[in-house]
PDB file of C-alpha atoms in Angstrom:
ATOM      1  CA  UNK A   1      -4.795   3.834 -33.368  1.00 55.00           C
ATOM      2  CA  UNK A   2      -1.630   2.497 -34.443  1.00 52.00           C
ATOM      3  CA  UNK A   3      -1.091   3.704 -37.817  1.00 57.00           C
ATOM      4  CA  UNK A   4       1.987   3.003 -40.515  1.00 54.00           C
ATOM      5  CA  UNK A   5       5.124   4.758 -38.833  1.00 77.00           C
ATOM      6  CA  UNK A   6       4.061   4.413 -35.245  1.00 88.00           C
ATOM      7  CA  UNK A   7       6.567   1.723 -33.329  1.00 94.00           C
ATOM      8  CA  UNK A   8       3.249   0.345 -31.795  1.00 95.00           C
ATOM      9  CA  UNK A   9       4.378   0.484 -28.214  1.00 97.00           C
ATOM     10  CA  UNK A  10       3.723   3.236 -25.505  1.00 98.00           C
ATOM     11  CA  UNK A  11       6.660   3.386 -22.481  1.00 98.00           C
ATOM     12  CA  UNK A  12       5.981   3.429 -18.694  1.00 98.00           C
ATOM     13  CA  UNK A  13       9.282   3.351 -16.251  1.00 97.00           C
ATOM     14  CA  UNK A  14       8.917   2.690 -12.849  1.00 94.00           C
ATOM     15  CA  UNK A  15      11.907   3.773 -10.560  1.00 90.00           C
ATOM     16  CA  UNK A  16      11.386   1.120  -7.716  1.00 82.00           C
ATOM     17  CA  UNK A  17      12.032  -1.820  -6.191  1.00 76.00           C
ATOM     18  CA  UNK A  18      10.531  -4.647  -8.418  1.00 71.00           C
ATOM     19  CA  UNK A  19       9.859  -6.558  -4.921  1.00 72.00           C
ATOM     20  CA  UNK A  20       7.142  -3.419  -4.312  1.00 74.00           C
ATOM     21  CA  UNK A  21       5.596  -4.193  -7.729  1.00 69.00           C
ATOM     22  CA  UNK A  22       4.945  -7.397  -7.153  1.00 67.00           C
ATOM     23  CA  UNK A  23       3.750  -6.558  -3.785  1.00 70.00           C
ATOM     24  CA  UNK A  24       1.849  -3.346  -4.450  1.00 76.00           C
ATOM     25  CA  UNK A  25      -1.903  -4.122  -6.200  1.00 86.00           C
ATOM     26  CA  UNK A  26      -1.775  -0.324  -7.141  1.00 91.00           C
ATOM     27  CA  UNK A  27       0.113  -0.551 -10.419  1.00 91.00           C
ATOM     28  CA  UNK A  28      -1.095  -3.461 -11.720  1.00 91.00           C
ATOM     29  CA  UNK A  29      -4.342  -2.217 -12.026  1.00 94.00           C
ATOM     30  CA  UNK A  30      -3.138   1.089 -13.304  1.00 96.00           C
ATOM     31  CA  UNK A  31      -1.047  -1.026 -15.953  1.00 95.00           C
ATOM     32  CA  UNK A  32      -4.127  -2.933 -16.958  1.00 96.00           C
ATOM     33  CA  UNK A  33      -6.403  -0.195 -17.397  1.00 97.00           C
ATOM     34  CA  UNK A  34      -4.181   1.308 -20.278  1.00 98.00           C
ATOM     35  CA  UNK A  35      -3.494  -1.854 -21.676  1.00 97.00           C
ATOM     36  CA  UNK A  36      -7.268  -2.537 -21.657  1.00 97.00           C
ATOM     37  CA  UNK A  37      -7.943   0.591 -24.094  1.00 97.00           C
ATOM     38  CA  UNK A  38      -4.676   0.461 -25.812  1.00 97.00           C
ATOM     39  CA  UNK A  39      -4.960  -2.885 -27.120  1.00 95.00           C
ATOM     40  CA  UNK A  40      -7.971  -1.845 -29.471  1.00 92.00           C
ATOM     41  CA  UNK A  41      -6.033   0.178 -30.894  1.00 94.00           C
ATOM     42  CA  UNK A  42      -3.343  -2.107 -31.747  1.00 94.00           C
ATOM     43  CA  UNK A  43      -0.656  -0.725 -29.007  1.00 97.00           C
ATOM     44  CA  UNK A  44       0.759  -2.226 -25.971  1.00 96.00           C
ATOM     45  CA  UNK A  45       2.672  -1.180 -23.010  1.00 97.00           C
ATOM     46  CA  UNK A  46       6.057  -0.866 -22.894  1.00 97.00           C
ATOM     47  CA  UNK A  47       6.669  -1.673 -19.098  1.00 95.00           C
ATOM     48  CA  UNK A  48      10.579  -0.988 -17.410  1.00 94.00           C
ATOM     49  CA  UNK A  49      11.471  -1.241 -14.450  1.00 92.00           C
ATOM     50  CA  UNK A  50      14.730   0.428 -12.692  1.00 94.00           C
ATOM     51  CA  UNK A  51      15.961   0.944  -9.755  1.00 89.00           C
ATOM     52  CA  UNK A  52      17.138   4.818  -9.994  1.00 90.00           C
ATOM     53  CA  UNK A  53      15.775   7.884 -11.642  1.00 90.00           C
ATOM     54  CA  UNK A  54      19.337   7.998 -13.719  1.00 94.00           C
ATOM     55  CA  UNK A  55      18.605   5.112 -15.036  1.00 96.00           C
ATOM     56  CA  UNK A  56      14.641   6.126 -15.848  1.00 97.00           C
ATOM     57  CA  UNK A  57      16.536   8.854 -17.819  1.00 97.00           C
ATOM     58  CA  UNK A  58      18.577   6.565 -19.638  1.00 97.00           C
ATOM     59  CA  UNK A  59      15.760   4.621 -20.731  1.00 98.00           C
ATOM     60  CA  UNK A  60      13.788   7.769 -21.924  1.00 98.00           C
ATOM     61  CA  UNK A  61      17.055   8.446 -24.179  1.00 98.00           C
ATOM     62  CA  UNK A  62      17.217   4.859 -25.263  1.00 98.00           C
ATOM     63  CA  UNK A  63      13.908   4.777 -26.079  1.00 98.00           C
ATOM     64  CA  UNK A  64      14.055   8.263 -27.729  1.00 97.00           C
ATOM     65  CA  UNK A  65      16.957   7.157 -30.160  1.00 97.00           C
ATOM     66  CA  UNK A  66      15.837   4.478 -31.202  1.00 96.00           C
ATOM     67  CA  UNK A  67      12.299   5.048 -31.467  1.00 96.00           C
ATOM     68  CA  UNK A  68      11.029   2.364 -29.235  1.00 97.00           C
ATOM     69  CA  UNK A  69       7.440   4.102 -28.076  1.00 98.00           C
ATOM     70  CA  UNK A  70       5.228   6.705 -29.662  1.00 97.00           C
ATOM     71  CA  UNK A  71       4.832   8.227 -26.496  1.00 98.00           C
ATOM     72  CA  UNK A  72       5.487   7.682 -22.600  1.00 98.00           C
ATOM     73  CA  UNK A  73       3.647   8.328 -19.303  1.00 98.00           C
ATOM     74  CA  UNK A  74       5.008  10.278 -16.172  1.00 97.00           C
ATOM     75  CA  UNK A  75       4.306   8.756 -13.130  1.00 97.00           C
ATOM     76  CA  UNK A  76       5.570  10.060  -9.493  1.00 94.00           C
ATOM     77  CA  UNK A  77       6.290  13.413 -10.321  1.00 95.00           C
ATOM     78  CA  UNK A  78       8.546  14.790  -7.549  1.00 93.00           C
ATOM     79  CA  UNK A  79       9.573  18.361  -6.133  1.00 91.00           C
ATOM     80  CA  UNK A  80      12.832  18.471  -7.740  1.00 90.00           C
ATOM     81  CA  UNK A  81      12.189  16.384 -10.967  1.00 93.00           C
ATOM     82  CA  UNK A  82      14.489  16.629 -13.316  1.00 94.00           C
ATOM     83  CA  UNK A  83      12.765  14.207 -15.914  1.00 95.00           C
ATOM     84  CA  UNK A  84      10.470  16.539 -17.720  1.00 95.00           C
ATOM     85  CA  UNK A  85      13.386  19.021 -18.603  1.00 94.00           C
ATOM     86  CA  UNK A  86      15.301  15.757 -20.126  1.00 96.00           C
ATOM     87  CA  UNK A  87      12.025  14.697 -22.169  1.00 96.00           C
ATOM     88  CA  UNK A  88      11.814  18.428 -24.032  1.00 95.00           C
ATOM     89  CA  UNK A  89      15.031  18.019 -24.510  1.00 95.00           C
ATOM     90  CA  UNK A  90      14.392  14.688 -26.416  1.00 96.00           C
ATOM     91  CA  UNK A  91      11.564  15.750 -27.578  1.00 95.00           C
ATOM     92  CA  UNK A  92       9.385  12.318 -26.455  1.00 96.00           C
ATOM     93  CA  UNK A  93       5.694  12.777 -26.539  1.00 97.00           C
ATOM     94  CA  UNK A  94       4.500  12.311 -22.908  1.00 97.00           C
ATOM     95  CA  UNK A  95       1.394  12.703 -20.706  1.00 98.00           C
ATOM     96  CA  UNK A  96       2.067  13.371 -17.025  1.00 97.00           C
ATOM     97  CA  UNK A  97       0.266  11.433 -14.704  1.00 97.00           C
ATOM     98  CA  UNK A  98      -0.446  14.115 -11.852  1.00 93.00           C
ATOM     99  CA  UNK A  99       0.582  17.827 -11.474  1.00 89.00           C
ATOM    100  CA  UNK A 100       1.404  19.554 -14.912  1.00 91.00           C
ATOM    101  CA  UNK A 101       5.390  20.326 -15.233  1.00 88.00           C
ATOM    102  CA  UNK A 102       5.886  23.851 -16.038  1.00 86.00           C
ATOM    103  CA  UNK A 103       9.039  22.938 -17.978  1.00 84.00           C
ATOM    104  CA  UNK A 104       7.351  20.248 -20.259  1.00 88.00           C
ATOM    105  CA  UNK A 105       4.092  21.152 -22.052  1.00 90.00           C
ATOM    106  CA  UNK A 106       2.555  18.009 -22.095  1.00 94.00           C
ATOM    107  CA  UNK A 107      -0.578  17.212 -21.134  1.00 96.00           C
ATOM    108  CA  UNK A 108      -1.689  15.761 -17.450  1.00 96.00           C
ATOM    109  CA  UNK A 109      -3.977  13.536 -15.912  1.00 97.00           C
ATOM    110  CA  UNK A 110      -4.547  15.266 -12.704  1.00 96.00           C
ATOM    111  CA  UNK A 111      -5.296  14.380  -9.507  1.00 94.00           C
ATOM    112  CA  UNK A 112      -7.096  15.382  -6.272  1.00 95.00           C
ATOM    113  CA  UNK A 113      -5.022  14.370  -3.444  1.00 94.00           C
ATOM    114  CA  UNK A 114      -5.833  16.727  -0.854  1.00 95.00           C
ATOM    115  CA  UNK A 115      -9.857  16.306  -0.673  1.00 95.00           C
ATOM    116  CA  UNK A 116      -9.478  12.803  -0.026  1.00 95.00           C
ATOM    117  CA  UNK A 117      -7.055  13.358   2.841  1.00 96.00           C
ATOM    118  CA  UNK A 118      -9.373  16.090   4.239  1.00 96.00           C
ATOM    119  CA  UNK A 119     -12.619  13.593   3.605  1.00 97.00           C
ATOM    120  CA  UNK A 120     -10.894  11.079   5.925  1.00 97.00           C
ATOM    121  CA  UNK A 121      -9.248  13.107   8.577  1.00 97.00           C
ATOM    122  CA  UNK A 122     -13.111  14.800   8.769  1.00 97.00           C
ATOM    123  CA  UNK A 123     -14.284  10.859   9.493  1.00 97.00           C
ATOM    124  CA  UNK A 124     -11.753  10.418  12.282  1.00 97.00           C
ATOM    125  CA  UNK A 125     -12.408  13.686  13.965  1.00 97.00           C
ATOM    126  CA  UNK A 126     -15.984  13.131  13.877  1.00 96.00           C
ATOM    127  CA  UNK A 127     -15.217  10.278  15.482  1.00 97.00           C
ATOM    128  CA  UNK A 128     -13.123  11.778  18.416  1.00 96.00           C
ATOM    129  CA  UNK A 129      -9.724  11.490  17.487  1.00 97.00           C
ATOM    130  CA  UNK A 130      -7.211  13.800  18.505  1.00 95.00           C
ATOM    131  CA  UNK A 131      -4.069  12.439  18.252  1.00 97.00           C
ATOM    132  CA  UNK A 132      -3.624  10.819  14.303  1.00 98.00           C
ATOM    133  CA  UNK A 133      -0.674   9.727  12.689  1.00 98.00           C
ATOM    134  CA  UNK A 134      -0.142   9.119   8.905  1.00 98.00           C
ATOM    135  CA  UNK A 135       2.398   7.169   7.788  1.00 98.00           C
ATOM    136  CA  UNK A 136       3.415   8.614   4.062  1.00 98.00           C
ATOM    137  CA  UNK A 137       5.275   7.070   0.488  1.00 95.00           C
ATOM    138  CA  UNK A 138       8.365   9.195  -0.133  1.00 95.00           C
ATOM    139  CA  UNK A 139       8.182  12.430   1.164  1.00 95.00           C
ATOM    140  CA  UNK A 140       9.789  14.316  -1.919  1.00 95.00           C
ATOM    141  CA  UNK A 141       6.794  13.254  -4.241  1.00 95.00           C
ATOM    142  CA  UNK A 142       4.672  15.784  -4.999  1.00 96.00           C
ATOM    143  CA  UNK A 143       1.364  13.701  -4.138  1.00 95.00           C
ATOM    144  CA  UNK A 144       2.823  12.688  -1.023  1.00 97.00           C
ATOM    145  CA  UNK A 145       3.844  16.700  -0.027  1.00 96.00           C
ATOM    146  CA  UNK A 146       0.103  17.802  -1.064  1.00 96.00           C
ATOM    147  CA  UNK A 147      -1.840  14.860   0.993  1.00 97.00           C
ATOM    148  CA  UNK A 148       0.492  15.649   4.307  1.00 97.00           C
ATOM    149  CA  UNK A 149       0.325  19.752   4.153  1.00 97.00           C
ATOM    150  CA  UNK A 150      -4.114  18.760   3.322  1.00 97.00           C
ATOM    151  CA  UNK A 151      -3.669  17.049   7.047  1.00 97.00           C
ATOM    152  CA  UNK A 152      -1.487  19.241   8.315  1.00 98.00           C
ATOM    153  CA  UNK A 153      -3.969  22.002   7.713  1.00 98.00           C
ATOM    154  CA  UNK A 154      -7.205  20.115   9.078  1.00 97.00           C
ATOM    155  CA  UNK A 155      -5.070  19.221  11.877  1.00 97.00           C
ATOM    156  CA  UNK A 156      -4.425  22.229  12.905  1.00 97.00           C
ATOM    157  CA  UNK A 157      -7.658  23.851  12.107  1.00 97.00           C
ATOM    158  CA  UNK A 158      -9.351  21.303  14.460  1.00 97.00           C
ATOM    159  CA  UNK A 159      -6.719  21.700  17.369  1.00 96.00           C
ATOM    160  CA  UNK A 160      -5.467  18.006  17.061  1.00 96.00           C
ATOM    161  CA  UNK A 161      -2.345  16.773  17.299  1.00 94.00           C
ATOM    162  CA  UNK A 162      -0.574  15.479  13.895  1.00 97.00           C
ATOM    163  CA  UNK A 163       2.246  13.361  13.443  1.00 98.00           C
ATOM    164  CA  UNK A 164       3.869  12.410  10.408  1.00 98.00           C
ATOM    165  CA  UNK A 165       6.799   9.657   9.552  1.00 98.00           C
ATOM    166  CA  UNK A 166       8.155   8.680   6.368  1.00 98.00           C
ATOM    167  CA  UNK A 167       7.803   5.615   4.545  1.00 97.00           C
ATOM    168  CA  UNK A 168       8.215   3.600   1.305  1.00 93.00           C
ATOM    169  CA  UNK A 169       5.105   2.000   0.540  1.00 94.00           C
ATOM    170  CA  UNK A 170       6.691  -1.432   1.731  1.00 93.00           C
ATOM    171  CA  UNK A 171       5.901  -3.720   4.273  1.00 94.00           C
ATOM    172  CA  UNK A 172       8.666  -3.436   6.252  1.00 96.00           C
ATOM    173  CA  UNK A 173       8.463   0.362   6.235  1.00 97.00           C
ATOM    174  CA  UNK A 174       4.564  -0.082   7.551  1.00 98.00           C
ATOM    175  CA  UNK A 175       5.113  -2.407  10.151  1.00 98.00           C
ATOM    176  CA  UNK A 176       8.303  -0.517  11.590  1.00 98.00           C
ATOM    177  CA  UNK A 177       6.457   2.874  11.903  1.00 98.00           C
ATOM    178  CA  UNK A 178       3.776   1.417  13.079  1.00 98.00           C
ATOM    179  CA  UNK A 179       5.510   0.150  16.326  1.00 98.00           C
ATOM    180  CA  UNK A 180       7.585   3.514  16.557  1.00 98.00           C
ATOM    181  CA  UNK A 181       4.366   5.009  16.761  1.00 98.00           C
ATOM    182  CA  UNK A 182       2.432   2.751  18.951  1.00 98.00           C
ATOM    183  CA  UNK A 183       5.574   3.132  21.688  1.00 97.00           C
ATOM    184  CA  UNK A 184       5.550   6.616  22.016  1.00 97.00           C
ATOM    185  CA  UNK A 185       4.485   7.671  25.609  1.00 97.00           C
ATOM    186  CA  UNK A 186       1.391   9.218  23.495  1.00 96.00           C
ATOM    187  CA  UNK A 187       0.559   7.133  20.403  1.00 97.00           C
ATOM    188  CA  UNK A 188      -1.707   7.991  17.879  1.00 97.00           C
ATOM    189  CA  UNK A 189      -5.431   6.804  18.510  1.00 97.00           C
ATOM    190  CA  UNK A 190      -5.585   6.795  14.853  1.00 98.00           C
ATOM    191  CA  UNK A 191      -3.036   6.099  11.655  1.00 98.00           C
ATOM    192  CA  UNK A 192      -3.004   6.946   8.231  1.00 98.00           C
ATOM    193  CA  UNK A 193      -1.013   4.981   5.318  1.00 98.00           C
ATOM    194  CA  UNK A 194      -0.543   5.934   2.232  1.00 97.00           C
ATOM    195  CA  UNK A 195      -1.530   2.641   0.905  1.00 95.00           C
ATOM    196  CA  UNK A 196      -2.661  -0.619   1.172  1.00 95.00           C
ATOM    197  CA  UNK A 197       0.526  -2.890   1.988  1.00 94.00           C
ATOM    198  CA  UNK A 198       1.922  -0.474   4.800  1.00 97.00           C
ATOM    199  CA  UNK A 199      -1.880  -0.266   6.162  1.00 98.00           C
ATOM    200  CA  UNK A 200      -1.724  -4.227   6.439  1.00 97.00           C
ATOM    201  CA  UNK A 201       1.752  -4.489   7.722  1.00 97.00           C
ATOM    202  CA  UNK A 202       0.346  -2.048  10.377  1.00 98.00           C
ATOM    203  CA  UNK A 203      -2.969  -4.034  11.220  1.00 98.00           C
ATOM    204  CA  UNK A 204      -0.642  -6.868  12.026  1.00 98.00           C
ATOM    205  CA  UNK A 205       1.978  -4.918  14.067  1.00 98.00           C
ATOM    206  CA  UNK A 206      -0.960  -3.962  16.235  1.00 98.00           C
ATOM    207  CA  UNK A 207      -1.991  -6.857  17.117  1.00 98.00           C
ATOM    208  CA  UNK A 208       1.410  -8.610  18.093  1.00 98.00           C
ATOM    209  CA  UNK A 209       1.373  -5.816  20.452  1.00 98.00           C
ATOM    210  CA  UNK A 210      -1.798  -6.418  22.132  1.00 97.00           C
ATOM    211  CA  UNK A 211      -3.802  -2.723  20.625  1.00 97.00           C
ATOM    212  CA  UNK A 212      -7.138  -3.791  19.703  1.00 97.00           C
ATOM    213  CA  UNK A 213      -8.174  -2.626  16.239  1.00 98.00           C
ATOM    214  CA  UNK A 214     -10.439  -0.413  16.207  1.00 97.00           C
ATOM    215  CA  UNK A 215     -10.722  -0.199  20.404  1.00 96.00           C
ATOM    216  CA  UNK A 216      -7.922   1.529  21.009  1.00 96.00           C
ATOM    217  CA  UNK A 217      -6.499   2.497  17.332  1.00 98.00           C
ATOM    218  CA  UNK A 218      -8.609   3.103  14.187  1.00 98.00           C
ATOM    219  CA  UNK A 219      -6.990   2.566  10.895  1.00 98.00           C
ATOM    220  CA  UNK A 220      -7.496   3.729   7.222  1.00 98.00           C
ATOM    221  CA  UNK A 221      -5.919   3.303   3.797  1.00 98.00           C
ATOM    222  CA  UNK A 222      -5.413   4.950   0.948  1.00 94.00           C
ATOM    223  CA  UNK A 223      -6.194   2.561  -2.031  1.00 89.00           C
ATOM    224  CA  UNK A 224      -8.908  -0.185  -1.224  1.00 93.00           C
ATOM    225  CA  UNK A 225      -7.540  -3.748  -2.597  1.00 92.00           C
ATOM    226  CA  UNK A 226      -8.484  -7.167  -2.141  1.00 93.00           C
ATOM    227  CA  UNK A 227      -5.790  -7.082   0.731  1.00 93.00           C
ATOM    228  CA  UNK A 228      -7.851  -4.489   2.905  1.00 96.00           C
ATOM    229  CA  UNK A 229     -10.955  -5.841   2.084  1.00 96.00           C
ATOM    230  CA  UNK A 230      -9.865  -9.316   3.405  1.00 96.00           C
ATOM    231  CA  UNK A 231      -7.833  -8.336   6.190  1.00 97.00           C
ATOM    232  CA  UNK A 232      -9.627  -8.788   9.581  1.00 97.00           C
ATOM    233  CA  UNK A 233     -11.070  -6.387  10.858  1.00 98.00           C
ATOM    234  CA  UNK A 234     -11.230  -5.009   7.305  1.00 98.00           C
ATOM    235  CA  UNK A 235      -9.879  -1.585   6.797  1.00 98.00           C
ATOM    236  CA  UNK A 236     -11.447   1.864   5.957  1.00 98.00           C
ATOM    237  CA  UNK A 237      -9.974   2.742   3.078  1.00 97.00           C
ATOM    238  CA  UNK A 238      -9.745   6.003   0.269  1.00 96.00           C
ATOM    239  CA  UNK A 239     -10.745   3.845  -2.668  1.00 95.00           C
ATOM    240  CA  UNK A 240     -10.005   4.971  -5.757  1.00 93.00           C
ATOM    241  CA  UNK A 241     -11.247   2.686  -9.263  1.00 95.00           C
ATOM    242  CA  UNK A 242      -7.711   2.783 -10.194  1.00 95.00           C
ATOM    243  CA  UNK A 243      -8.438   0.453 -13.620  1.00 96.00           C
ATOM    244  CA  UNK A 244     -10.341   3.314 -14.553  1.00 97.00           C
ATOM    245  CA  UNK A 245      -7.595   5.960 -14.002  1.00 97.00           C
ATOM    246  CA  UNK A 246      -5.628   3.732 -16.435  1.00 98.00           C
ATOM    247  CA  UNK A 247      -7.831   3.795 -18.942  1.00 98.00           C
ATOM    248  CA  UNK A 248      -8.317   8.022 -19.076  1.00 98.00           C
ATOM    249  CA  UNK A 249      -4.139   7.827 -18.939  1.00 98.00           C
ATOM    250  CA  UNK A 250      -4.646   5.717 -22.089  1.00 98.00           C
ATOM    251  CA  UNK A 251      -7.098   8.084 -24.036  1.00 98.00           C
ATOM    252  CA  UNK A 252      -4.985  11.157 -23.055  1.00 98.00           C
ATOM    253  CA  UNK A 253      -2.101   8.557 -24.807  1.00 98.00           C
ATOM    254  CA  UNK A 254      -4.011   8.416 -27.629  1.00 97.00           C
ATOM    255  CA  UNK A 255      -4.931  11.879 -28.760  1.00 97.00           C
ATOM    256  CA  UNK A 256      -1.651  12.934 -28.126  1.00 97.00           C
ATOM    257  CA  UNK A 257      -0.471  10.340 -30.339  1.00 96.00           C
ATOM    258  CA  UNK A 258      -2.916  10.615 -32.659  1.00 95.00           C
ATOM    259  CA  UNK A 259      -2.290  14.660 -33.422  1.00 94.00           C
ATOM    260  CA  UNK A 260      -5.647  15.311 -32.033  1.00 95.00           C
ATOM    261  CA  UNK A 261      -5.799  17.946 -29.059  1.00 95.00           C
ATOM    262  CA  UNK A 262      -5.580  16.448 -25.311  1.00 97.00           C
ATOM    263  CA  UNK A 263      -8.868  16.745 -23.508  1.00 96.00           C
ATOM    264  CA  UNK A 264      -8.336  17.975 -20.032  1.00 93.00           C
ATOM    265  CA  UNK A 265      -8.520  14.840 -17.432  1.00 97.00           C
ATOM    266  CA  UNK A 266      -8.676  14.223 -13.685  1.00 97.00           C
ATOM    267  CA  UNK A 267      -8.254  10.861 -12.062  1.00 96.00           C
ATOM    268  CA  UNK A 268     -11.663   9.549 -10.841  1.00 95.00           C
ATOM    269  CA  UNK A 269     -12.285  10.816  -7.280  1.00 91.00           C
ATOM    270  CA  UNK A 270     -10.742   9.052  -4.425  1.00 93.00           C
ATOM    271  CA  UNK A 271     -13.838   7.867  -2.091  1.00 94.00           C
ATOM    272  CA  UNK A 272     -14.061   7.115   1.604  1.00 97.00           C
ATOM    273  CA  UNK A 273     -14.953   3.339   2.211  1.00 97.00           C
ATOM    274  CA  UNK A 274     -15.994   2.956   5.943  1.00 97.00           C
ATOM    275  CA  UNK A 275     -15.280  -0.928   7.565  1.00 98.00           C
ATOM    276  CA  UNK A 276     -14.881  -1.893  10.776  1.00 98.00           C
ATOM    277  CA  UNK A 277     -11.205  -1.099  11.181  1.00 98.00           C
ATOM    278  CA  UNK A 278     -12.255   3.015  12.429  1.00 97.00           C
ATOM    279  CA  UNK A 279     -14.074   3.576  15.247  1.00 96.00           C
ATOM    280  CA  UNK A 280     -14.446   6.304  17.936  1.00 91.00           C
ATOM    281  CA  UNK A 281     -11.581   7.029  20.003  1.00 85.00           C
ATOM    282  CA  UNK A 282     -10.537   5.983  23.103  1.00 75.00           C
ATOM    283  CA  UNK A 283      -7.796   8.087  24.681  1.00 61.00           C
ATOM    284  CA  UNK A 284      -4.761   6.207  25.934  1.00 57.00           C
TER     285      UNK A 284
END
């Protein structure tokens, strides 16, 4: 809990495009969860959003100086990520959301992302597909480099025949791979995003050029939202209860905080959700 000294606040920065916050269901629910079990304990979030990681860095230093937040969370850890050197340095209490940093020893909320990926590339070869596409966030984040090399792998262990395109988690990025995909002379019979807004942007792409969903193209998600769930036909998805997720960020927050050592924690488990937008395959 928030006790005499403490500023009261903890800090989250988001490097992105505030148009994909708004957009994106993903953090929002994240957000909530650790506001949910923070607010008990008299604390709040801290939210700030920027549009580069120099300016994320800024913040931390800001923040640092003036003692603005008891502690921060690291979110989007990349492959060449030079934030956790800059928070030793500054010596901000932080829990990493994802992979452990070497360089920082901080705790981490960890995640699976490869046994989700290999759960839902097992549903579409089950169901005949050959030929599958995924459709990724940015390519140098270190959850986005484990979920392609997990489908790379069962790709190529089962003989089929990935393909893989970068994108930013946007709309526009989803409905613009989508069609580069569907116009190859061999397009996918089944597609991948790597969430729920690029997933959608897709759906609709397909249908403006005549590919029934799931006929001739089966679709999944990662991250269910009301947005899949109402989407017609709705999608399969890799549902994960991210409210949850925020709220075991929140009690890693508060141990660290609180002097008391950091129990280890995973994200909960990232589940497949079968609707009617994957079917069996029919080759094109």
């Amino acid at each position: 809990m928030a006790t005499a000294d403490s500023t009261g606040a903890v800090g989250l920065v988001l490097a992105r495009p505030a148009r994909l916050l708004g957009a994106e269901p993903f953090f929002m629910e994240f957000i909530a969860g650790i506001e949910e079990r923070l607010t008990g304990e008299d604390l709040s979030v801290l939210l700030h959003v920027v549009a580069t990681h120099d300016a994320e860095l800024a913040a931390y230093r800001r923040w640092a100086a003036d003692r603005l937040v008891d502690a921060v969370v690291l979110v989007n850890r990349s492959v060449e990520d030079p934030r956790p050197a800059v928070l030793s340095e500054i010596g901000l209490p932080v829990v990493v959301v994802g992979e452990p940093a070497a360089e920082l020893s901080a705790p981490a909320v960890r995640t699976d992302d490869a046994g989700p990926i290999r759960e839902a590339l097992h549903h579409l070869l089950e169901l005949g597909h050959s030929r599958i596409a995924r459709i990724t966030g940015p390519a140098g984040l270190l959850h986005t480099a484990a979920r392609t090399a997990a489908m790379l792998d069962g790709c190529r262990a089962a003989g089929a025949d990935p393909m893989v395109l970068e994108g930013d988690y946007s709309e526009e990025s989803g409905a613009k791979l989508t069609a580069a995909l569907l116009g190859r002379p061999e397009p996918p019979t089944a597609i991948l995003y790597d969430n729920d807004v690029m997933a959608v942007a897709g759906l609709g792409v397909a249908k403006e050029l005549g590919v029934p969903v799931p006929g001739e193209l089966s679709l999944v998600a990662w991250d269910d939202s009301t947005l899949c769930r109402l989407a017609s036909p709705a999608l399969t998805t890799m549902s994960v209860d991210v409210h949850q997720f925020g709220v075991s960020v929140a009690e890693s927050v508060l141990e660290l905080i609180g002097g008391d050592p950091v129990a280890e924690r995973w994200s909960p488990t990232a589940t497949l959700v079968i609707r009617e937008s994957s079917s069996f395959a029919v080759q094109r």
